[in-house]
Amino acid sequence: MADIKRAFLVKYGEIAIKGKNRYIFENILADHIREALKPCGDFRVSKEQGRIFVEPHSDYDYDPVIKKLSRIFGIVAICPVMVLENMDFEIIKQTALMYMKEEYDEFNFTFKVESRRADKRFPLNSMEIACEVGAYLLDNIPELTVDVRKPDVKVWVEIRTRVYVYSKIIKGLGGMPVGSNGKAMLMLSGGIDSPVAGYLIAKRGVKLDAIYYHSHPYTSERAKEKVVDLAKIVSRYSGRINLNVVPFTDIQLYIYEQCPHEQLTIIMRRIMMRIAEKVAERDGALALVTGESIGQVASQTIQSLTTTNAVCEMPVFRPLIGFDKQEIVDISEKIETYETSILPYEDCCTIFVAKHPVTKPSLKSIERSERRLEKIDDMIEEAINNIELIKVTPDE
Ligand code: ATP
Ligand code: MG
């Protein structure tokens, strides 16, 4: 039957409730879908009654399309559908049967037909459509069993401007489309936590820039490559990331020379925050993001976090603040940053750490030590002027 096609229905959740702004969110989501599917073939992406309809106009492979779609924030579900441009009920029933035969090899499951009728001119109501299609499927596939309460499979028949038949609902990531909620600056190290933090903030629709402090030669070229690789993986979900690589060696050595060693980490982190805030302001990012979590290390006690936080005015988002390490590891495995994060390249924080770092720093004593850093403002400016910008795009 020539008027039957295969396509994908994309369902979104939260963005549907955004009132007047709704179309902005929908447009962003549709753009992300178009962009993501470019390497997979020729697709027409259109908005249709509170969902997005993705229609192939060329040959394509099914799995890569699903993989791409299932990485786009804002998508709640992806339904591979059979679409019929004909409202003849006999043809609708035959289409449902054809769908079942193509979709399933065996029929040793229970099912139920669910129906929706958006076009009220259609002569049967939802209930009647469901009953008749169900009976037709049973007649033609005797192995099937009906279970209206808890079926293994729900077969949807939706009558809108066209007819959609589907039964498989592939769960999406949820969240909101990236770019619908401004931009933030992710402080990205080579560790496990910060890529996960970036992922979680991007999930809320926030576009990401990133900043990485590189202390060459104490941190190797490989350590930098590792951060670039992590940014690439995060960008599979967040889209392109501008990664700012800040030359940090001189500043680190200067703090090392001038300040009490047990305070090194806190002072270094405060300077990282100052630099991140300046670069964020320069580039239009509205907040900073870190991978900190309470109590994980000496620099993440409440006192340490407070002392670090006090240095900048911009909001600092710490989405992992209440997470256990294992919970963070679980997400990093799911998003596939874990394997890269655990590669053993030094990061700049592990080189200059003191044996007994302060765990309850007082802001006053830290500020007193920092007064010794007379040249620090110039050094910060110099570091920012010498940032290497790497434009990171998804690696797959
Ligand atoms: P991660 O696993 O993200 O490296 P961590 O547990 O090692 O975190 P710290 O080293 O104390 O924790 O760093 C806390 C946060 O500071 C990191 O999550 C990250 O956001 C930021 N950060 C640390 N080092 C760097 C760096 N070299 N460049 C950019 N950001 C950094
Ligand atoms: Mg780290």
Short mmCIF file of C-alpha atoms and ligand atoms in Angstrom, two decimals:
data_model
loop_
_atom_site.label_atom_id
_atom_site.label_comp_id
_atom_site.label_asym_id
_atom_site.label_seq_id
_atom_site.Cartn_x
_atom_site.Cartn_y
_atom_site.Cartn_z
CA MET A 1 0.00 0.00 0.00
CA ALA A 2 1.67 3.14 -1.26
CA ASP A 3 0.13 5.51 1.29
CA ILE A 4 1.79 3.76 4.24
CA LYS A 5 5.09 5.04 5.60
CA ARG A 6 7.40 4.39 8.48
CA ALA A 7 8.29 7.33 10.70
CA PHE A 8 9.00 8.35 14.29
CA LEU A 9 6.73 10.17 16.68
CA VAL A 10 8.66 12.14 19.24
CA LYS A 11 6.87 12.96 22.47
CA TYR A 12 7.95 15.66 24.85
CA GLY A 13 6.77 16.27 28.35
CA GLU A 14 7.59 19.28 30.38
CA ILE A 15 8.01 21.66 27.49
CA ALA A 16 4.40 21.12 26.56
CA ILE A 17 3.27 23.05 29.62
CA LYS A 18 5.19 26.25 29.01
CA GLY A 19 2.22 28.33 27.83
CA LYS A 20 3.11 31.12 25.47
CA ASN A 21 6.74 30.09 25.31
CA ARG A 22 5.83 26.65 24.17
CA TYR A 23 6.53 27.23 20.50
CA ILE A 24 10.05 28.48 21.31
CA PHE A 25 10.82 25.24 23.13
CA GLU A 26 9.28 23.16 20.38
CA ASN A 27 11.29 24.97 17.71
CA ILE A 28 14.53 24.47 19.61
CA LEU A 29 13.76 20.79 20.04
CA ALA A 30 12.88 20.37 16.37
CA ASP A 31 16.15 22.11 15.40
CA HIS A 32 18.15 19.78 17.64
CA ILE A 33 16.47 16.78 16.05
CA ARG A 34 17.27 18.06 12.54
CA GLU A 35 20.88 18.71 13.48
CA ALA A 36 21.34 15.34 15.21
CA LEU A 37 19.88 13.35 12.33
CA LYS A 38 21.90 15.04 9.58
CA PRO A 39 24.50 12.23 9.47
CA CYS A 40 21.76 9.57 9.38
CA GLY A 41 19.98 10.56 6.14
CA ASP A 42 17.35 12.96 4.89
CA PHE A 43 14.55 13.59 7.41
CA ARG A 44 11.62 15.96 7.52
CA VAL A 45 10.98 17.17 11.05
CA SER A 46 7.65 18.84 11.73
CA LYS A 47 5.59 19.84 14.73
CA GLU A 48 2.27 18.14 14.90
CA GLN A 49 -0.35 18.56 17.61
CA GLY A 50 1.91 18.59 20.64
CA ARG A 51 4.42 16.12 19.25
CA ILE A 52 7.18 16.13 16.71
CA PHE A 53 6.95 14.00 13.65
CA VAL A 54 10.16 12.72 12.06
CA GLU A 55 9.70 11.42 8.58
CA PRO A 56 12.51 9.76 6.61
CA HIS A 57 12.92 10.92 3.01
CA SER A 58 15.82 8.64 2.25
CA ASP A 59 17.16 5.27 3.28
CA TYR A 60 18.38 5.15 6.85
CA ASP A 61 19.51 2.70 9.50
CA TYR A 62 17.10 2.35 12.37
CA ASP A 63 19.54 1.93 15.29
CA PRO A 64 21.65 5.07 14.75
CA VAL A 65 18.49 7.17 14.42
CA ILE A 66 17.15 5.85 17.73
CA LYS A 67 20.55 6.38 19.35
CA LYS A 68 20.68 10.01 18.22
CA LEU A 69 17.12 10.73 19.28
CA SER A 70 17.57 9.09 22.65
CA ARG A 71 20.38 11.53 23.47
CA ILE A 72 18.37 14.68 22.92
CA PHE A 73 17.18 16.40 26.08
CA GLY A 74 13.49 17.30 26.03
CA ILE A 75 12.41 14.05 24.41
CA VAL A 76 10.35 11.87 26.71
CA ALA A 77 9.59 9.07 24.28
CA ILE A 78 10.32 7.95 20.76
CA CYS A 79 7.71 5.84 19.02
CA PRO A 80 8.50 4.14 15.73
CA VAL A 81 5.18 4.42 13.89
CA MET A 82 3.43 3.25 10.79
CA VAL A 83 1.64 6.18 9.18
CA LEU A 84 -1.34 5.86 6.93
CA GLU A 85 -2.72 8.66 4.76
CA ASN A 86 -6.07 6.99 4.30
CA MET A 87 -9.14 7.14 6.52
CA ASP A 88 -10.85 4.03 5.23
CA PHE A 89 -11.48 1.86 8.27
CA GLU A 90 -10.88 -1.42 6.43
CA ILE A 91 -7.47 -0.13 5.38
CA ILE A 92 -6.78 1.05 8.92
CA LYS A 93 -7.42 -2.45 10.26
CA GLN A 94 -5.22 -4.01 7.58
CA THR A 95 -2.49 -1.53 8.44
CA ALA A 96 -2.64 -2.48 12.11
CA LEU A 97 -2.30 -6.13 11.12
CA MET A 98 0.59 -5.39 8.80
CA TYR A 99 2.26 -3.38 11.56
CA MET A 100 1.99 -6.28 14.00
CA LYS A 101 3.39 -8.78 11.51
CA GLU A 102 6.33 -6.57 10.65
CA GLU A 103 7.08 -5.58 14.22
CA TYR A 104 6.87 -8.94 16.01
CA ASP A 105 8.26 -12.35 15.12
CA GLU A 106 6.25 -14.21 17.72
CA PHE A 107 2.89 -13.43 19.25
CA ASN A 108 3.05 -15.20 22.58
CA PHE A 109 2.05 -12.07 24.48
CA THR A 110 -1.09 -10.35 25.70
CA PHE A 111 -2.23 -7.13 24.08
CA LYS A 112 -4.82 -4.43 24.03
CA VAL A 113 -5.64 -1.86 21.40
CA GLU A 114 -5.74 1.76 22.60
CA SER A 115 -7.27 4.32 20.37
CA ARG A 116 -7.46 8.08 20.12
CA ARG A 117 -9.61 10.00 17.72
CA ALA A 118 -8.57 13.62 17.26
CA ASP A 119 -10.63 13.96 14.12
CA LYS A 120 -14.22 13.85 15.39
CA ARG A 121 -15.60 13.47 11.86
CA PHE A 122 -14.34 9.94 11.87
CA PRO A 123 -17.47 7.71 12.04
CA LEU A 124 -16.36 5.48 14.95
CA ASN A 125 -15.47 6.68 18.44
CA SER A 126 -12.26 5.66 20.24
CA MET A 127 -13.86 2.77 22.03
CA GLU A 128 -15.33 1.35 18.82
CA ILE A 129 -12.04 1.75 16.95
CA ALA A 130 -10.15 -0.09 19.70
CA CYS A 131 -12.68 -2.93 19.86
CA GLU A 132 -12.87 -3.46 16.12
CA VAL A 133 -9.14 -3.30 15.49
CA GLY A 134 -8.56 -5.64 18.46
CA ALA A 135 -11.08 -8.16 17.11
CA TYR A 136 -9.53 -7.96 13.64
CA LEU A 137 -6.03 -8.63 15.02
CA LEU A 138 -7.32 -11.58 17.06
CA ASP A 139 -9.07 -13.06 14.03
CA ASN A 140 -5.91 -12.86 11.97
CA ILE A 141 -3.32 -13.73 14.60
CA PRO A 142 -4.89 -16.47 16.72
CA GLU A 143 -1.83 -16.81 19.00
CA LEU A 144 -2.57 -13.40 20.51
CA THR A 145 -4.45 -13.04 23.77
CA VAL A 146 -6.30 -9.95 24.94
CA ASP A 147 -5.69 -8.51 28.38
CA VAL A 148 -7.35 -5.17 28.92
CA ARG A 149 -5.99 -4.62 32.43
CA LYS A 150 -2.28 -5.38 32.22
CA PRO A 151 -1.37 -6.16 28.62
CA ASP A 152 2.25 -6.91 27.66
CA VAL A 153 1.79 -4.75 24.57
CA LYS A 154 -0.46 -1.77 23.92
CA VAL A 155 -1.14 -1.21 20.26
CA TRP A 156 -1.98 2.44 19.65
CA VAL A 157 -4.20 3.45 16.79
CA GLU A 158 -4.44 7.22 16.60
CA ILE A 159 -6.69 8.91 14.11
CA ARG A 160 -5.56 12.46 13.50
CA THR A 161 -5.02 14.16 10.16
CA ARG A 162 -3.36 10.86 9.40
CA VAL A 163 -3.54 7.50 11.10
CA TYR A 164 -0.69 6.36 13.34
CA VAL A 165 -0.14 2.80 14.49
CA TYR A 166 2.53 2.03 17.05
CA SER A 167 3.25 -0.10 20.08
CA LYS A 168 6.86 0.46 20.99
CA ILE A 169 7.70 3.37 23.22
CA ILE A 170 11.41 3.99 23.62
CA LYS A 171 12.13 6.09 26.67
CA GLY A 172 13.97 9.38 26.07
CA LEU A 173 16.15 11.29 28.53
CA GLY A 174 13.51 13.84 29.49
CA GLY A 175 14.75 17.25 30.56
CA MET A 176 14.49 20.34 28.38
CA PRO A 177 16.02 21.19 25.02
CA VAL A 178 19.50 22.65 25.35
CA GLY A 179 19.48 26.38 24.74
CA SER A 180 16.03 26.90 26.20
CA ASN A 181 17.47 27.97 29.56
CA GLY A 182 20.53 30.13 28.87
CA LYS A 183 24.17 29.18 29.11
CA ALA A 184 26.50 28.21 31.98
CA MET A 185 30.25 27.75 32.35
CA LEU A 186 31.21 24.22 33.38
CA MET A 187 34.46 23.86 35.30
CA LEU A 188 35.59 20.68 33.64
CA SER A 189 38.45 18.65 35.10
CA GLY A 190 39.51 15.22 33.99
CA GLY A 191 37.71 13.58 36.92
CA ILE A 192 34.51 11.61 37.24
CA ASP A 193 32.34 14.32 38.74
CA SER A 194 32.45 17.41 36.58
CA PRO A 195 31.35 15.76 33.30
CA VAL A 196 28.34 14.35 35.17
CA ALA A 197 27.61 17.79 36.64
CA GLY A 198 27.70 19.29 33.14
CA TYR A 199 25.39 16.60 31.82
CA LEU A 200 22.83 17.23 34.56
CA ILE A 201 22.79 20.98 34.04
CA ALA A 202 22.53 20.60 30.24
CA LYS A 203 19.59 18.29 30.89
CA ARG A 204 17.70 21.27 32.25
CA GLY A 205 18.06 23.04 28.91
CA VAL A 206 21.24 24.95 29.72
CA LYS A 207 23.84 25.33 27.00
CA LEU A 208 27.40 24.67 28.18
CA ASP A 209 30.71 26.39 27.78
CA ALA A 210 33.60 24.79 29.64
CA ILE A 211 36.82 25.87 31.30
CA TYR A 212 39.81 23.71 32.14
CA TYR A 213 42.92 24.80 34.09
CA HIS A 214 45.99 23.26 32.61
CA SER A 215 49.34 23.29 34.42
CA HIS A 216 51.79 22.34 31.76
CA PRO A 217 54.27 20.62 32.20
CA TYR A 218 53.00 19.36 35.58
CA THR A 219 49.93 18.16 33.76
CA SER A 220 50.71 16.43 30.51
CA GLU A 221 49.34 16.96 27.03
CA ARG A 222 47.50 13.67 27.54
CA ALA A 223 45.70 15.13 30.56
CA LYS A 224 44.43 17.93 28.34
CA GLU A 225 43.44 15.48 25.60
CA LYS A 226 41.48 13.58 28.21
CA VAL A 227 39.49 16.70 29.11
CA VAL A 228 38.82 17.35 25.41
CA ASP A 229 37.63 13.75 25.06
CA LEU A 230 35.32 14.17 28.04
CA ALA A 231 33.93 17.38 26.57
CA LYS A 232 33.26 15.51 23.33
CA ILE A 233 31.27 12.86 25.16
CA VAL A 234 29.28 15.44 27.12
CA SER A 235 28.61 17.29 23.85
CA ARG A 236 26.77 14.24 22.50
CA TYR A 237 24.01 15.40 24.83
CA SER A 238 24.67 19.11 25.28
CA GLY A 239 25.68 19.99 21.72
CA ARG A 240 28.81 21.98 20.85
CA ILE A 241 30.97 23.16 23.75
CA ASN A 242 33.48 25.99 23.67
CA LEU A 243 36.27 24.67 25.86
CA ASN A 244 38.59 27.31 27.35
CA VAL A 245 41.98 25.92 28.30
CA VAL A 246 43.56 28.28 30.82
CA PRO A 247 47.35 28.21 31.29
CA PHE A 248 47.51 27.81 35.06
CA THR A 249 51.10 26.85 35.89
CA ASP A 250 52.42 30.31 36.78
CA ILE A 251 49.50 31.03 39.07
CA GLN A 252 49.84 27.69 40.78
CA LEU A 253 53.56 28.10 41.36
CA TYR A 254 52.99 31.62 42.64
CA ILE A 255 50.42 30.45 45.21
CA TYR A 256 52.79 27.63 46.16
CA GLU A 257 55.59 30.12 46.83
CA GLN A 258 53.52 32.67 48.68
CA CYS A 259 50.87 30.90 50.72
CA PRO A 260 50.73 28.36 53.57
CA HIS A 261 50.67 24.95 51.98
CA GLU A 262 47.69 23.64 53.91
CA GLN A 263 45.66 26.42 52.28
CA LEU A 264 46.89 25.81 48.71
CA THR A 265 43.89 23.92 47.47
CA ILE A 266 41.34 26.40 48.78
CA ILE A 267 43.22 29.40 47.42
CA MET A 268 43.75 27.71 44.10
CA ARG A 269 40.06 26.87 43.88
CA ARG A 270 39.12 30.46 44.69
CA ILE A 271 41.30 31.68 41.87
CA MET A 272 39.80 29.11 39.52
CA MET A 273 36.38 30.49 40.41
CA ARG A 274 37.47 34.08 39.82
CA ILE A 275 38.82 33.20 36.39
CA ALA A 276 35.75 31.15 35.50
CA GLU A 277 33.48 34.01 36.50
CA LYS A 278 35.37 36.51 34.35
CA VAL A 279 35.35 34.22 31.32
CA ALA A 280 31.67 33.43 31.88
CA GLU A 281 30.84 37.13 31.97
CA ARG A 282 32.88 37.73 28.85
CA ASP A 283 31.06 34.98 26.95
CA GLY A 284 27.51 35.48 28.19
CA ALA A 285 27.30 32.48 30.53
CA LEU A 286 24.97 33.15 33.46
CA ALA A 287 26.27 30.71 36.08
CA LEU A 288 29.18 28.43 36.95
CA VAL A 289 28.87 24.65 37.29
CA THR A 290 31.14 22.40 39.34
CA GLY A 291 31.19 18.72 40.25
CA GLU A 292 31.47 19.29 43.99
CA SER A 293 29.61 17.20 46.54
CA ILE A 294 29.51 17.76 50.30
CA GLY A 295 32.28 16.06 52.19
CA GLN A 296 33.85 14.24 49.25
CA VAL A 297 37.32 15.72 49.87
CA ALA A 298 38.87 18.33 52.17
CA SER A 299 38.04 21.11 49.74
CA GLN A 300 34.38 20.11 49.75
CA THR A 301 33.45 20.42 53.41
CA ILE A 302 30.72 22.99 53.97
CA GLN A 303 33.35 25.40 55.32
CA SER A 304 35.57 24.89 52.27
CA LEU A 305 32.69 25.24 49.85
CA THR A 306 31.58 28.43 51.62
CA THR A 307 35.07 29.88 51.45
CA THR A 308 35.40 29.03 47.76
CA ASN A 309 31.93 30.30 47.02
CA ALA A 310 32.57 33.64 48.71
CA VAL A 311 34.91 34.73 45.96
CA CYS A 312 32.36 35.05 43.19
CA GLU A 313 29.03 36.73 42.72
CA MET A 314 27.67 34.61 39.95
CA PRO A 315 25.50 31.66 41.02
CA VAL A 316 27.46 28.42 41.23
CA PHE A 317 25.45 25.32 40.40
CA ARG A 318 26.61 22.12 42.08
CA PRO A 319 24.15 19.52 40.86
CA LEU A 320 26.02 16.68 42.61
CA ILE A 321 26.00 18.34 46.00
CA GLY A 322 23.93 15.60 47.66
CA PHE A 323 25.10 12.65 45.60
CA ASP A 324 27.19 9.74 46.87
CA LYS A 325 30.23 8.85 44.79
CA GLN A 326 28.61 5.61 43.63
CA GLU A 327 25.56 7.47 42.38
CA ILE A 328 27.84 9.78 40.40
CA VAL A 329 29.75 6.79 39.01
CA ASP A 330 26.47 5.19 37.96
CA ILE A 331 25.53 8.25 35.91
CA SER A 332 29.01 8.55 34.43
CA GLU A 333 28.74 4.94 33.27
CA LYS A 334 25.35 5.60 31.78
CA ILE A 335 26.54 8.65 29.85
CA GLU A 336 29.79 6.88 28.94
CA THR A 337 32.27 9.33 30.46
CA TYR A 338 33.44 6.88 33.13
CA GLU A 339 36.03 4.96 31.10
CA THR A 340 37.71 8.18 30.04
CA SER A 341 37.49 9.78 33.48
CA ILE A 342 39.39 6.96 35.15
CA LEU A 343 42.38 7.15 32.80
CA PRO A 344 45.36 7.88 35.05
CA TYR A 345 46.57 11.32 33.96
CA GLU A 346 47.42 13.80 36.66
CA ASP A 347 45.19 16.80 37.08
CA CYS A 348 46.59 20.03 38.41
CA CYS A 349 44.94 19.66 41.78
CA THR A 350 46.72 16.45 42.66
CA ILE A 351 50.19 17.88 42.20
CA PHE A 352 50.20 20.74 44.62
CA VAL A 353 48.10 19.17 47.35
CA ALA A 354 49.37 19.47 50.90
CA LYS A 355 49.66 16.47 53.19
CA HIS A 356 47.22 18.00 55.65
CA PRO A 357 44.99 20.47 53.84
CA VAL A 358 42.69 22.62 55.97
CA THR A 359 39.24 21.16 56.21
CA LYS A 360 37.63 24.06 58.05
CA PRO A 361 39.17 27.14 56.51
CA SER A 362 38.08 30.52 57.77
CA LEU A 363 37.46 33.10 55.12
CA LYS A 364 39.43 35.66 57.10
CA SER A 365 42.61 33.61 57.25
CA ILE A 366 42.36 32.67 53.58
CA GLU A 367 41.89 36.31 52.61
CA ARG A 368 44.85 37.22 54.79
CA SER A 369 47.05 34.73 52.92
CA GLU A 370 45.78 35.94 49.59
CA ARG A 371 46.98 39.47 50.39
CA ARG A 372 50.46 38.12 49.73
CA LEU A 373 49.49 37.52 46.12
CA GLU A 374 50.18 41.07 44.99
CA LYS A 375 50.59 40.19 41.35
CA ILE A 376 47.56 37.95 41.14
CA ASP A 377 45.20 40.34 39.33
CA ASP A 378 47.70 40.81 36.52
CA MET A 379 48.39 37.10 36.39
CA ILE A 380 44.68 36.32 36.11
CA GLU A 381 44.36 38.79 33.27
CA GLU A 382 47.37 37.31 31.54
CA ALA A 383 46.01 33.77 31.92
CA ILE A 384 42.68 34.82 30.43
CA ASN A 385 44.43 36.55 27.54
CA ASN A 386 46.28 33.34 26.79
CA ILE A 387 43.33 30.99 26.86
CA GLU A 388 43.36 28.37 24.15
CA LEU A 389 39.84 27.97 22.77
CA ILE A 390 38.91 24.50 21.57
CA LYS A 391 35.59 24.13 19.78
CA VAL A 392 34.32 20.73 20.76
CA THR A 393 31.70 18.88 18.74
CA PRO A 394 30.19 15.46 19.44
CA ASP A 395 32.46 12.57 18.52
CA GLU A 396 29.59 10.36 17.39
P1 ATP B 1 36.16 15.95 39.45
O1 ATP B 1 35.93 14.48 39.50
O2 ATP B 1 35.10 16.69 38.70
O3 ATP B 1 37.56 16.28 39.03
P2 ATP B 1 36.91 16.06 42.19
O4 ATP B 1 36.12 15.20 43.07
O5 ATP B 1 38.24 15.60 41.73
O6 ATP B 1 36.00 16.45 40.93
P3 ATP B 1 38.09 18.58 42.99
O7 ATP B 1 39.35 18.23 42.36
O8 ATP B 1 38.06 19.10 44.37
O9 ATP B 1 37.01 17.43 42.97
O10 ATP B 1 37.37 19.64 42.11
C1 ATP B 1 36.09 20.09 42.40
C2 ATP B 1 35.51 20.72 41.16
O11 ATP B 1 36.35 21.81 40.71
C3 ATP B 1 35.49 19.79 39.96
O12 ATP B 1 34.32 18.99 39.97
C4 ATP B 1 35.52 20.74 38.82
O13 ATP B 1 34.25 21.29 38.59
C5 ATP B 1 36.45 21.82 39.32
N1 ATP B 1 37.85 21.57 38.91
C6 ATP B 1 38.80 20.92 39.58
N2 ATP B 1 39.96 20.90 38.90
C7 ATP B 1 39.74 21.55 37.74
C8 ATP B 1 40.53 21.85 36.59
N3 ATP B 1 41.80 21.49 36.48
N4 ATP B 1 39.94 22.54 35.59
C9 ATP B 1 38.64 22.91 35.68
N5 ATP B 1 37.85 22.65 36.72
C10 ATP B 1 38.39 21.98 37.76
MG MG B 2 39.34 16.42 40.17
#
